[in-house]
mmCIF file of C-alpha atoms and ligand atoms in Angstrom:
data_model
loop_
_atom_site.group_PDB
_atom_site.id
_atom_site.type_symbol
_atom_site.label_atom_id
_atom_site.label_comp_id
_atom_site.label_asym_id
_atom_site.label_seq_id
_atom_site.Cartn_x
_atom_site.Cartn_y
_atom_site.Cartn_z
ATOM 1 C CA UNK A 215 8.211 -23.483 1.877
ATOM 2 C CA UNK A 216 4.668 -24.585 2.959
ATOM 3 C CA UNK A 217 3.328 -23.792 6.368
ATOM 4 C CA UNK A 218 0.575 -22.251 7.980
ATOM 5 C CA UNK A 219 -0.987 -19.296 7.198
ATOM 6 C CA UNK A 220 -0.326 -16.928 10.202
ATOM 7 C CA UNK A 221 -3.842 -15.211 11.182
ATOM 8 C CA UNK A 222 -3.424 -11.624 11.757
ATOM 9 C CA UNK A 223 -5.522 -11.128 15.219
ATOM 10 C CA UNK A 224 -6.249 -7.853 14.746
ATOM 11 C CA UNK A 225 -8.592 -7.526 17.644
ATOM 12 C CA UNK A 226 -9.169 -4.567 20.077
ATOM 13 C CA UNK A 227 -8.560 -6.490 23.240
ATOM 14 C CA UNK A 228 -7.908 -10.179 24.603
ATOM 15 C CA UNK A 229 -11.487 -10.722 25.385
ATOM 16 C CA UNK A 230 -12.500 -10.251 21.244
ATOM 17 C CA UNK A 231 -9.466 -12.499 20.707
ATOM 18 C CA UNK A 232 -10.541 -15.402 22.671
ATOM 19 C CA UNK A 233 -14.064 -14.664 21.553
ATOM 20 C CA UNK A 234 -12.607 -15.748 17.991
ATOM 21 C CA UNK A 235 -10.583 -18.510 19.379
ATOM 22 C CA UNK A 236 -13.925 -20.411 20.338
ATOM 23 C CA UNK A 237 -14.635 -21.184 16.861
ATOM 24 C CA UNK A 238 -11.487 -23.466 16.612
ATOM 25 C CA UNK A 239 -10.943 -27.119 18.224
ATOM 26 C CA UNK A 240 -9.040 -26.414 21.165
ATOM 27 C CA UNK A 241 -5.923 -28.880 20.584
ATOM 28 C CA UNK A 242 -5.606 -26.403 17.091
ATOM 29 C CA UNK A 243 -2.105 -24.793 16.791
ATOM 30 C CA UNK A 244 -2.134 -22.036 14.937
ATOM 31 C CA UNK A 245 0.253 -19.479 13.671
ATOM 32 C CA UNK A 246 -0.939 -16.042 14.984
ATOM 33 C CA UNK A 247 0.017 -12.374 14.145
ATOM 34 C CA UNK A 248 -0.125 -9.619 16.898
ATOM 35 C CA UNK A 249 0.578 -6.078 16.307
ATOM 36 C CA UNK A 250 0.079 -3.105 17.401
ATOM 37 C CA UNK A 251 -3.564 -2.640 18.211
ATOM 38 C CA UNK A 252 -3.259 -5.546 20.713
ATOM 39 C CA UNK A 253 -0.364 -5.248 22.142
ATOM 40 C CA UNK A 254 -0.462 -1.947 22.859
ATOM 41 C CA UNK A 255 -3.471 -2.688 24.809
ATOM 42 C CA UNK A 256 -2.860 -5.792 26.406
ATOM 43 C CA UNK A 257 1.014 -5.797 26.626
ATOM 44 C CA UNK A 258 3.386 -8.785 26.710
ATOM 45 C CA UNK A 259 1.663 -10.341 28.473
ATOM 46 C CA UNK A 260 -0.973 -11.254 25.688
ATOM 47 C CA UNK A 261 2.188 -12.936 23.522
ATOM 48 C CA UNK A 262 3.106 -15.257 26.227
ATOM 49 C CA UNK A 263 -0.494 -16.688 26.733
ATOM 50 C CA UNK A 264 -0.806 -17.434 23.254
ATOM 51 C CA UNK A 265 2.787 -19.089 22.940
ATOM 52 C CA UNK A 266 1.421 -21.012 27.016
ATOM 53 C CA UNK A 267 -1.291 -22.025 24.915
ATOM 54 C CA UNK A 268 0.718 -24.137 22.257
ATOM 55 C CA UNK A 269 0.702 -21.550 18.735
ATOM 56 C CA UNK A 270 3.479 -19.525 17.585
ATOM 57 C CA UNK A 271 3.433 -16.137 17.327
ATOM 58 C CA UNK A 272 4.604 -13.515 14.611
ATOM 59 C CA UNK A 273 4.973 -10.054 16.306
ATOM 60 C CA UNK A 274 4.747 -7.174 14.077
ATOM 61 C CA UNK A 275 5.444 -4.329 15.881
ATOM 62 C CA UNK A 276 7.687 -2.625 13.046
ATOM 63 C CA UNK A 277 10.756 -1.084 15.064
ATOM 64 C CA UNK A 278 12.444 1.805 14.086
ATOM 65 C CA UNK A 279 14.954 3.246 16.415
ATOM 66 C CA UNK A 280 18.105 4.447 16.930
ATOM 67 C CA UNK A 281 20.458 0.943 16.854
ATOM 68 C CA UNK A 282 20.578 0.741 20.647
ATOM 69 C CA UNK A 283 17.387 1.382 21.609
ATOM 70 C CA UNK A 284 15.998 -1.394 19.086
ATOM 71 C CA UNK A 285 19.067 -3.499 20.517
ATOM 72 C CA UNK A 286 17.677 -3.117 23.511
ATOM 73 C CA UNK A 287 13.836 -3.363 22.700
ATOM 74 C CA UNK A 288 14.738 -6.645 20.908
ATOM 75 C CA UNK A 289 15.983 -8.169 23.880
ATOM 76 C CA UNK A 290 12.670 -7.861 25.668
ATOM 77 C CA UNK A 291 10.970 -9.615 22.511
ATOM 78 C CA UNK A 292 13.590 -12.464 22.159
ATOM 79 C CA UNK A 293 12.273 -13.443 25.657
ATOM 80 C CA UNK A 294 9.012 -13.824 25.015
ATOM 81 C CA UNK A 295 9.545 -16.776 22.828
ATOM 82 C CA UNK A 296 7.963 -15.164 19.064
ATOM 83 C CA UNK A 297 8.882 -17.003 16.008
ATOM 84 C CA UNK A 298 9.169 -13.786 13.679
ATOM 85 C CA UNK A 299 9.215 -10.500 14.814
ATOM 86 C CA UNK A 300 10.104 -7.405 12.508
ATOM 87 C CA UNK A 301 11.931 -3.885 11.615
ATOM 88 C CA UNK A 302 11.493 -1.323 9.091
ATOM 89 C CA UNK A 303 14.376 -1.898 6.743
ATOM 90 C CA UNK A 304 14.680 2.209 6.213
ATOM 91 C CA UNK A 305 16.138 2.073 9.980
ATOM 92 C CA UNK A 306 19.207 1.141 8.164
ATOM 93 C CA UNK A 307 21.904 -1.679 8.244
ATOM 94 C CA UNK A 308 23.471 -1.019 11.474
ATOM 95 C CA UNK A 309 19.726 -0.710 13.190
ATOM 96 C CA UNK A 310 18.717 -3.637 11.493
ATOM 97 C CA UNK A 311 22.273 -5.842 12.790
ATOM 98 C CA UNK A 312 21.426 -4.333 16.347
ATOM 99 C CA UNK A 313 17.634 -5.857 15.707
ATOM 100 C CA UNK A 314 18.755 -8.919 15.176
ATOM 101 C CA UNK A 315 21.929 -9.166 18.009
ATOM 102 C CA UNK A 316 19.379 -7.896 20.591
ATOM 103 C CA UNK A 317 16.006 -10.786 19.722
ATOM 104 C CA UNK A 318 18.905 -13.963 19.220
ATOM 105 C CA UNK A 319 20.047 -12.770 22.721
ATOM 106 C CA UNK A 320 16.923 -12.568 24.253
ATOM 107 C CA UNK A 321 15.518 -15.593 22.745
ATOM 108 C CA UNK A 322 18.920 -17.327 24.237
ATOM 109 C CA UNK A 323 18.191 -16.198 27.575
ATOM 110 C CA UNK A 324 14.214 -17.215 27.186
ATOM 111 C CA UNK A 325 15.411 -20.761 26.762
ATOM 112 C CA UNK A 326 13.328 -21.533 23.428
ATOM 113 C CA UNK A 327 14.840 -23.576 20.921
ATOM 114 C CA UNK A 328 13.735 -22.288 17.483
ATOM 115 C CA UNK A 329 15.915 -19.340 16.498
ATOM 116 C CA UNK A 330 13.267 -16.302 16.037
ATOM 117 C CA UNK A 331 13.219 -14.913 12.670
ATOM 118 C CA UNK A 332 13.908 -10.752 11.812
ATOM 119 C CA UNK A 333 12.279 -9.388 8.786
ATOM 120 C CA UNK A 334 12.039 -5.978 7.233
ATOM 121 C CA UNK A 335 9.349 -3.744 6.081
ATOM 122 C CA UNK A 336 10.440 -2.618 3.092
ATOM 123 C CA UNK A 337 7.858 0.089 1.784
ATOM 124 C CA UNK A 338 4.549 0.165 3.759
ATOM 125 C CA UNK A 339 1.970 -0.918 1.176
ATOM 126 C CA UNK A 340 -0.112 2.188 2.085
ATOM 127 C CA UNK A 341 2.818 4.432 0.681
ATOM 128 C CA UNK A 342 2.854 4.815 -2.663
ATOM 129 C CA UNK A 343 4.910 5.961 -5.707
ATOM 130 C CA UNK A 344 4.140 9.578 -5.780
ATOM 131 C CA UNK A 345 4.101 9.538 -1.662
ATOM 132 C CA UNK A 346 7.861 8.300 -1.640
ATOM 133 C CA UNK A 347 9.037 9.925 -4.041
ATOM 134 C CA UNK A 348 7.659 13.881 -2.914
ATOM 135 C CA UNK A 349 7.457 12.975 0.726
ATOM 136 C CA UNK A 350 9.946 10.260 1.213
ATOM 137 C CA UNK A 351 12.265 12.321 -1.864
ATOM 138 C CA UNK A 352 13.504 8.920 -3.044
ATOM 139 C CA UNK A 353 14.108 9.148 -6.780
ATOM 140 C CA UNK A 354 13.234 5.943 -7.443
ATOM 141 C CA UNK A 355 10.220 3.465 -8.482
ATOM 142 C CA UNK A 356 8.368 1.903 -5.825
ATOM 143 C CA UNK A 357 9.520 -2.005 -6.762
ATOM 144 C CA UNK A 358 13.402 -0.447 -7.645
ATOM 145 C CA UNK A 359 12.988 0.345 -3.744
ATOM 146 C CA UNK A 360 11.930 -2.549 -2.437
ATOM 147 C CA UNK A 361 14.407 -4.865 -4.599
ATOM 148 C CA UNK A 362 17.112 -2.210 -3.172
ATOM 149 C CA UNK A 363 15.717 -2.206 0.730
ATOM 150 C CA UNK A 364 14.947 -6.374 0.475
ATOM 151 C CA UNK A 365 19.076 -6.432 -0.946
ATOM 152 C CA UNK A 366 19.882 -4.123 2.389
ATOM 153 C CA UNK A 367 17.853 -6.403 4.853
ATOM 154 C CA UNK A 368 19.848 -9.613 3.066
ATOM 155 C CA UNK A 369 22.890 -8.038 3.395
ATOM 156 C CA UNK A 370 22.133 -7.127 7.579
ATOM 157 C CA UNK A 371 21.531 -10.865 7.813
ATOM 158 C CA UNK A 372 17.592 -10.710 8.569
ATOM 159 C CA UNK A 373 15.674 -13.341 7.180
ATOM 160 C CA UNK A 374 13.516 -11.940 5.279
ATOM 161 C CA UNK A 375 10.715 -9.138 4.131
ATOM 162 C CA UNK A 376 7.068 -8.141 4.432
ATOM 163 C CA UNK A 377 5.668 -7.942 0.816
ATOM 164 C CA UNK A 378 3.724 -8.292 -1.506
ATOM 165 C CA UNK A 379 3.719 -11.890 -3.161
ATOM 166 C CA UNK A 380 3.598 -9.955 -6.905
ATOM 167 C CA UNK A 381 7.362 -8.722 -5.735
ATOM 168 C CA UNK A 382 8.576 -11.993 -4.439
ATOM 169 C CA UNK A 383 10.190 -13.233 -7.301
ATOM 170 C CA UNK A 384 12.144 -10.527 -7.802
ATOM 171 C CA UNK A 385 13.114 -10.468 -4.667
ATOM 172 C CA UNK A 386 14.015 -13.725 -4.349
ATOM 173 C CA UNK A 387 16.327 -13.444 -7.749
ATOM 174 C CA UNK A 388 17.587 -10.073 -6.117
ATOM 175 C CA UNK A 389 18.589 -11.557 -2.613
ATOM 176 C CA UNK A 390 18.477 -15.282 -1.991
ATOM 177 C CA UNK A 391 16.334 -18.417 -2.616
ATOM 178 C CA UNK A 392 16.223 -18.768 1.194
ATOM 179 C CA UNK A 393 15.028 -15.424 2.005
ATOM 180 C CA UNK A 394 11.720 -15.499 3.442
ATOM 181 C CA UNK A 395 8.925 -13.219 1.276
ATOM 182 C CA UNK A 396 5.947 -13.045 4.065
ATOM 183 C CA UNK A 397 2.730 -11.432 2.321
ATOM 184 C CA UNK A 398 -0.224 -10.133 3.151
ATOM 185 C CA UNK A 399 -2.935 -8.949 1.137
ATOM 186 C CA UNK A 400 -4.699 -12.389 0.581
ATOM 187 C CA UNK A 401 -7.930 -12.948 -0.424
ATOM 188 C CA UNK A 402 -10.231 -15.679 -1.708
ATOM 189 C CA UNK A 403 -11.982 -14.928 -4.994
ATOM 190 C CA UNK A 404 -15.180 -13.960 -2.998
ATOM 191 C CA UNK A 405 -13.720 -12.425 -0.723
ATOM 192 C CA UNK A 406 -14.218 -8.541 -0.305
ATOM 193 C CA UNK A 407 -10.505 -6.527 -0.825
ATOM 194 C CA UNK A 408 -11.430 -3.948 2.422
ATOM 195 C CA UNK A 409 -8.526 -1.270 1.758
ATOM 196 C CA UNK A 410 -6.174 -3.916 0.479
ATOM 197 C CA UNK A 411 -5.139 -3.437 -3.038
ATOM 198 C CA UNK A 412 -3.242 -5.899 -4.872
ATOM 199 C CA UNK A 413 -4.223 -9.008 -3.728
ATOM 200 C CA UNK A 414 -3.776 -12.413 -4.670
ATOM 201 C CA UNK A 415 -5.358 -16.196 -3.292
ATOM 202 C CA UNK A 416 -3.221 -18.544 -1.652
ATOM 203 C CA UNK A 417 -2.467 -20.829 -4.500
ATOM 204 C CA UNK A 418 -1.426 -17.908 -6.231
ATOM 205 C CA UNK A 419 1.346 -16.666 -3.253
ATOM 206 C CA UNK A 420 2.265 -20.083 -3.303
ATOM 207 C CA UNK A 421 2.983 -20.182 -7.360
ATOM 208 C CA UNK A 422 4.209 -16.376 -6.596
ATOM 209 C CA UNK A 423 7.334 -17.895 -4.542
ATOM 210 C CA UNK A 424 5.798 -16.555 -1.447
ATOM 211 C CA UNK A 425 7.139 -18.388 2.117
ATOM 212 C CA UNK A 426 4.651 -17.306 4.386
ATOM 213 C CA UNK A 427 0.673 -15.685 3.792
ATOM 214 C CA UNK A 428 -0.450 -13.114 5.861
ATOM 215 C CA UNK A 429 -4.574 -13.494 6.784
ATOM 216 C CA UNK A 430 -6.514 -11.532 8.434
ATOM 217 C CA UNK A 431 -9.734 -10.116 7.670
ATOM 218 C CA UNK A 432 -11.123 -12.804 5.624
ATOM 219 C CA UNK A 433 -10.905 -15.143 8.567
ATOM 220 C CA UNK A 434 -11.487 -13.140 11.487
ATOM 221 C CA UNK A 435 -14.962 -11.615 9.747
ATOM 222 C CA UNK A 436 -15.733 -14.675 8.386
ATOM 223 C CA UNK A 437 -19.270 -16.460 9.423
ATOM 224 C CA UNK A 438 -17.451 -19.968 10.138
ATOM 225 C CA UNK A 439 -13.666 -18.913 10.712
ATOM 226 C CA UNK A 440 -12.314 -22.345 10.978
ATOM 227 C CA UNK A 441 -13.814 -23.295 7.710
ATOM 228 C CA UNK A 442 -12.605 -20.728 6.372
ATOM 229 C CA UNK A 443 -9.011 -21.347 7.986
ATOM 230 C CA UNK A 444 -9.224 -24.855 6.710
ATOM 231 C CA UNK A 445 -9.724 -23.867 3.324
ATOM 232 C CA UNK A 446 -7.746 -21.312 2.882
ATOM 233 C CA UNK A 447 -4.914 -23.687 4.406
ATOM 234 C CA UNK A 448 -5.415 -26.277 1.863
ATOM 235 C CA UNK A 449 -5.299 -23.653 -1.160
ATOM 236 C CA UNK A 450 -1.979 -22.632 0.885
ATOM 237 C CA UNK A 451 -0.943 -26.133 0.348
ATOM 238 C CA UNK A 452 -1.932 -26.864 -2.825
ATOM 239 C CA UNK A 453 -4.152 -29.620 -1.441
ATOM 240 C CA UNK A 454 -6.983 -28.350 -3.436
HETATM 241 O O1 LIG B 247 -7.304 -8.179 7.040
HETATM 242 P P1 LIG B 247 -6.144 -8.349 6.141
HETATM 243 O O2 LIG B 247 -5.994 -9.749 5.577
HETATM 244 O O3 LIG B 247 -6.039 -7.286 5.077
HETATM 245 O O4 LIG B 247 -4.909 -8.160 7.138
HETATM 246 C C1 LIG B 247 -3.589 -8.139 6.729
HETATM 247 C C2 LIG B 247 -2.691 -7.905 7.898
HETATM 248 O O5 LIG B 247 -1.378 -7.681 7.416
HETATM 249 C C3 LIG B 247 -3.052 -6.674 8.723
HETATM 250 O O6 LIG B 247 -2.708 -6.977 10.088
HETATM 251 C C4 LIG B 247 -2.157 -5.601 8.176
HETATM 252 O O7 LIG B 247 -1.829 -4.624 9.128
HETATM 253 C C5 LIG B 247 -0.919 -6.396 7.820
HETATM 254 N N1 LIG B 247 -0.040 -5.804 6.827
HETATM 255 C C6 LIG B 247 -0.442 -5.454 5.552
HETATM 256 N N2 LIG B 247 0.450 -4.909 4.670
HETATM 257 C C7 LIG B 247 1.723 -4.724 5.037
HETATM 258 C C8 LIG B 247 2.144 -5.084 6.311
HETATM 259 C C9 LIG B 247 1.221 -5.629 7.195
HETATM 260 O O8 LIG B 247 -1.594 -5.636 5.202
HETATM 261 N N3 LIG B 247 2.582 -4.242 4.167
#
């Protein structure tokens, strides 16, 4: 599946966001990630601007609740009209079913035609083996979990998972070829990794089997953002 890349818009506040937004041509759509930082700060409201203004939002707010509150939660996110929004897939099955009843009801009631997608954090990529397993006390290896969380978000009927794109094959072969694997931890080869660790370029996501890329970063710190939107777009699409 070849789309986008969603830019992560990790910003402290709206005016550093549209700051950013004046290095694009106006009439650009683009496919934006808000999470916490933002919203937190500058609320709904913030998500409905950017979806006024013509690009689609991916809201990553990770919920993890008890099933009604996220039920309920969900509702409230439906209606603001986001494309993907997500979970954390160790809320369980009956959270994540609740997740996704509450966001296809509220999206009903907003009016919008595209059916939002639900996807699951599986393991946070700033957990690791030995964390999990002595804090978390889950006897298993880190990719065994994922495979087993990604196989519990399938069976809830969420779309997909957060990952990295060197686990979306197996995931794929472990769940379905539909199942969406969106990835962060992209880079370009001169790129600087910041605290991400295994990264990969676009073209390799794409040849990875990932559905969606994840960038933030090395477009929002880049000298000429668009230009480097634009290219990292066409590696995306393997127009390069
Ligand atoms: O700047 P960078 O390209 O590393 O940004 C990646 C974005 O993806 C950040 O917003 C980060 O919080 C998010 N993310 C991640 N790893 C995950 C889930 C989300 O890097 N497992």
């Amino acid at each position: 599946m070849n789309n986008q890349p969603i830019i992560a818009l990790d910003f402290p506040d709206r005016l550093s966001m549209s700051h950013f937004f004046t290095f694009f041509p106006k009439q650009e759509k683009l496919f934006v990630k808000v999470g916490m930082e933002l919203f937190y700060k500058e609320g709904p409201q913030v998500v409905e601007q950017l979806i006024d203004q013509g690009h689609s939002v991916f809201l990553d707010l990770k919920l993890h609740d008890i099933p009604h509150t996220v039920y309920r939660a969900m509702r409230n996110l439906g209606k603001l009209g986001v494309s993907i929004t997500n979970v954390h897939a160790s809320g369980g099955i009956e959270m994540m079913r609740a997740a996704k009843e509450g966001l296809l009801e509220g999206a009903q009631e907003s009016g919008k035609k595209e059916r939002p997608k639900l996807i699951a954090v599986t393991q946070l990529t700033s957990t690791s083996e030995e964390m999990m397993q002595k804090e978390q006390k889950i006897p298993l290896g880190l990719l065994e979990c994922v495979l087993s969380y990604a196989q519990l978000t399938a069976k809830a009927g969420l779309d997909g998972v957060v990952c990295s794109a060197l686990e979306a094959k197996d995931i794929h072969s472990q769940t379905h070829p539909d199942f969406i694997c969106l990835t962060p931890g992209i880079r370009l080869i001169e790129d600087n990794n910041g605290d991400q660790k295994r990264v990969v370029t676009p073209d390799q996501a794409r040849a990875l089997t990932a559905n969606y890329i994840v960038v933030g970063r090395p477009i929002t710190k880049a000298q000429q953002p668009y230009e480097k939107y634009q290219q990292i777009n066409q590696l995306w699409n393997g127009e390069k």
